[in-house]
C-alpha cells in the first residue's frame, strides 16, 4: 500500500511538533524516520494513525485522501501501528489483548479459542513466542513488546508503523524483527520504522528520512555512514565513541558478598553474587535480558520484594534491610529500567519529577514547606544542562517524548553528589547525540570518584563505558572480564559458556 | 558467534512452589476461633434456642428446630472453623475458596444466632426473606456502580438515581393507578441523573466525586421540593401508587426454606435476578464487556484499536442510570407504596460499598449486597427479640466490612485503573 503525507502540521497550543511535513512511502518500501528526541516522529505517526488530529495537511492512502477521526478509521484504511509506549491492557490475557477491537464471537459470546489460535498462528509464523493465556501484567517488557508486534501483524496491515519496536528487544530478537520486516516488504507491505539504533536503520531501511525540530531536514541512503547520519540528525558532528581517560580506581565503595535472592514463590533469582565496585570505576553488567539484572538493581536499591540473603555495603555501611529512602539518602542514585512505571510520575510536571528524590531535603524545602523558587531554578538548570526538550518546566512529564523522559530521570539521579550510581538501561530510547552527552556525564561521575554500576543489554554501551564487565547468566555472575574481551567471547559468556 | 540463546526452561532447577495463604483464609480462621471461644463461652447453659424453618403458609413446612443453645453455639462455630481450615487446604491446592467461605458464613451466623437468640425463637425463613428484600435496592445500585466504574466513570450519584427512580415510580404509578407504568417510569428518573453525570464527567471533565455529590444533592432537592409542593398536599392523586404483590413461581416456591425466600417475591426481585445474571455474563463473556473493561483499564489502548472510548463510557453511564432508577422503584411500588422525603436513606452509598467489597464484579457485589441486607435485617429482628448487642453496632457492619475490604484484609482490591480519569484527546 502507498502512504503519502502532504504538508502535515501538528501544533500543541503554540508549539509546532510537526511543521509542513511531506512524506511518501511506496508499496513494499521500508522508510526509516530518524531524528532527535522530541523531533516529532511519534507525533507524526500518531497523526497518521488517527490518534491525533493534524492541525493542517492531508493524508493519502493508495492515492485516496483520508480523514481519520480516530484509529478505527486508520485501521479500516489498512494502517497498523506498534506504539512506542505499550498499548496493552495489563489485566487482560495476551489473547484478549490481541483480539480487542476485532473480537471473534460465537453467537453472542467471545470466542476465546479462536483468539488463542490466532495468536498461536502468528506467533508460530513469525517465531514470536508467547503464551496466549498469560496475563500481560505478568510479562517482562521484552515479551510485552512481542505481544504488541503480534497485535499489529494479526491485522495484516498494508502500511505498518513501527515506533521504536526494538528499544526493549534483545539483539537476537531485533534481528528476527528485521527479518519479519523484510518478509512483509516482499509481500508489498510498506513500513515506517523508527529507531535510534543506527545499525538497525542501516540494515533495514530502503530510504532514511531525517526530522529535526518538527521539520524534514533531508534524506539519506542506508549506505551513509553512522557519523553522517548522526550529523544530519543532530545538526552537528557527533562523536560515537566515548573519550575515556584510563581509570584510576580507589578504595571499594560498593561491596556485595554472598548475595542471593528468591522471588515470592521461592524461585532462585540471584545466586551467590560477589563483586565490588571501586571509587572511580565503572562496572558494566552484561547479559541477555531476564538473567537477574533487573532484580540485582532492585535488590541494591532496597526495592526488591522477594527474599534476600547476603550482604551489600556502601562505604562499609550495610544496605540490606534498609528502605529505599535510607539507601538513596546514603548517596546512591538509581535509574530504573522502566522509566514510565518506576522512574516518573507521569501526571506530575517536569520540575516536580526532577526533584522527586530530594524535595523533602534542604535546600528544596524547609520546615515541611517546598521552596518553589529554589526548585524552579534547579529544574531550569537541569533542563538546560541535559537538553530536555520540553515546552516548559511546568509541562506534565507525560507530554514529553520518550527519550526526553529518559533524560529527566537521568538528570534527576545525577544531580547530586553520589557515592554510587546504579543505572539500568541508562540510554534506552535516547538519540545518538544525547547518548554522547549522557555517556560523558557518566564518565565524569566516575572521574569525580563515584562507583558506577551500569546494567545494559546494549553491548555497545557496555563496551563504551565499562572498566570491567560482569556477565550474568541465570542469576549468577559467570565471569568478570576486561573491556578488551572480544565480542565472540562475550557472546559465549552470555550464553553461559565458560572456558575452563 | 552471535548473541546468546535464552536459557531453556527445562534446564532450570526444579522449585517446589507453596502459594502463600490468602488473607481471606487467615481472617476466616481467626473469626472461627473467635466464634468458638466467644459464642461458646458467653451463651448461658440450660437455655434453648428455637429456629423456625417455615413461614407457616407453605404446603410443605419443616418443623421447628429446638436446640440447647450452648451446645449448638459451640458446634456451629466449630463447623465454621473447620470450613475455614478446609479453605486453607483448598488454597494450598489452588482450588476455589468460595464453597468454603459460604459454608463458613452459614455456620458462623448460626453460631452467632445460637448465642444472640438463646432463650427465645427466631424465624430463619422470615429473617432471610426480609434480608433479600432489604438487599434489592443495594443490588440494583451496585450494578449501576459496576456498569459505570468498569468503564472508568465513578458513580457517587447512585443514591440520587435510586431516589429519583423511587419518586418517578410513585408519581407515575399514582397518576395512572398502574404499578407497571411506574416500573417503566422509574428507570427514566435514574437516566436523568445518569445523563447529567455523563455529560459533565465525560464531556466537561468535571471531577467525578464532586459531581456525584452535587447530583445527589440535586436529586434530594428536586424530589423534596415536589414532595412538599405536590405529593404531600395531594396524597390521593400524586402519592398513592398501587404496589406489586408477590408472585409465587410454581414448583420452585414450594421448595422448603429456599422457595419462600427466593421464589415468592414480586416482579422487581425477579428483574433483579435477570439483571445480575445478564450483566455478569455480558461483562465477562461478550465483546461488549471486553471493550467496557478495556476502556476502564487503559482507555488509550482501547482507542488505538478503534474503540470509541467516550461513547462506550457515555452509554454505560446511561445504562447505569437506568438500572439504578429501576432499583428505586423498589422503594415505592414494590414495598411501602408511598414516596417519602429522602426515603433512600443512604442505601446508594451502601451500594457503592457493595461495589468495592465485591471487587467490581457483579457476583461479588451481589454477595456483598446480600450480606449487607442480612446485617440490616438481623439488626431489626434482634432488636425486637432483645439481645445483648446494641443495634447501632449491627448497622455499622456494611461500613466496617468495606473498610476491612479496602484495607486489604480479604485480599487485593483494585479498582479499574482508569476509574475516575477523564479521557482527553488533542
Ligand atoms: N500531548 C502533547 N502535548 C503537548 N506536547 C506534546 C504532546 N505530545 C508530544 N508533545 C511534544 O511534541 C514534541 C515531539 O514529541 P514526539 O513524541 O513526537 O518526539 P519523538 O520524535 O517521538 O521523540 P523520541 O525519540 O524521544 O520518542 C516533544 O517536544 C513533546 O514534548
Ligand atoms: Mg517517540
Short mmCIF file of C-alpha atoms and ligand atoms in Angstrom, two decimals, chain A residues 12 15 17 35-44 52 84 163-164 196 389-391 398-404 429, chain B residues 426, ligand 1:
data_model
loop_
_atom_site.label_atom_id
_atom_site.label_comp_id
_atom_site.label_asym_id
_atom_site.label_seq_id
_atom_site.Cartn_x
_atom_site.Cartn_y
_atom_site.Cartn_z
CA UNK A 12 0.11 21.57 20.68
CA UNK A 15 4.20 24.68 19.87
CA UNK A 17 5.64 19.41 16.97
CA UNK A 35 15.53 12.28 14.48
CA UNK A 36 16.49 13.55 17.87
CA UNK A 37 14.37 13.02 20.94
CA UNK A 38 11.40 15.31 20.65
CA UNK A 39 11.91 15.84 16.91
CA UNK A 40 8.29 14.85 16.35
CA UNK A 41 8.50 11.31 14.99
CA UNK A 42 5.93 9.76 17.30
CA UNK A 43 3.65 12.75 16.92
CA UNK A 44 3.71 12.41 13.14
CA UNK A 52 -4.00 12.86 16.94
CA UNK A 84 6.46 3.44 21.45
CA UNK A 163 7.71 3.24 16.60
CA UNK A 164 10.90 2.14 18.38
CA UNK A 196 17.65 5.37 17.47
CA UNK A 389 13.18 19.24 25.09
CA UNK A 390 10.02 20.38 26.79
CA UNK A 391 7.53 23.15 26.32
CA UNK A 398 3.60 12.78 30.18
CA UNK A 399 3.72 15.27 27.29
CA UNK A 400 7.45 14.67 26.75
CA UNK A 401 8.79 12.40 24.06
CA UNK A 402 10.15 9.04 25.22
CA UNK A 403 13.81 9.97 25.05
CA UNK A 404 13.24 13.22 26.88
CA UNK A 429 15.21 5.36 23.72
CA UNK B 426 -5.79 16.51 21.35
N1 LIG C 1 0.17 15.62 24.05
C1 LIG C 1 1.16 16.52 23.95
N2 LIG C 1 1.00 17.76 24.47
C2 LIG C 1 1.99 18.67 24.36
N3 LIG C 1 3.17 18.45 23.78
C3 LIG C 1 3.40 17.24 23.25
C4 LIG C 1 2.41 16.21 23.32
N4 LIG C 1 2.90 15.12 22.72
C5 LIG C 1 4.15 15.44 22.29
N5 LIG C 1 4.45 16.72 22.61
C6 LIG C 1 5.70 17.41 22.29
O1 LIG C 1 5.96 17.25 20.92
C7 LIG C 1 7.34 17.06 20.68
C8 LIG C 1 7.57 15.85 19.83
O2 LIG C 1 7.33 14.68 20.58
P1 LIG C 1 7.44 13.23 19.95
O3 LIG C 1 6.95 12.29 20.98
O4 LIG C 1 6.79 13.20 18.63
O5 LIG C 1 9.02 13.06 19.78
P2 LIG C 1 9.84 11.84 19.17
O6 LIG C 1 10.49 12.32 17.94
O7 LIG C 1 8.99 10.66 19.04
O8 LIG C 1 10.96 11.63 20.27
P3 LIG C 1 11.56 10.28 20.95
O9 LIG C 1 12.63 9.82 20.06
O10 LIG C 1 12.13 10.74 22.23
O11 LIG C 1 10.46 9.32 21.09
C9 LIG C 1 8.01 16.98 22.05
O12 LIG C 1 8.64 18.21 22.29
C10 LIG C 1 6.88 16.80 23.01
O13 LIG C 1 7.15 17.46 24.22
#
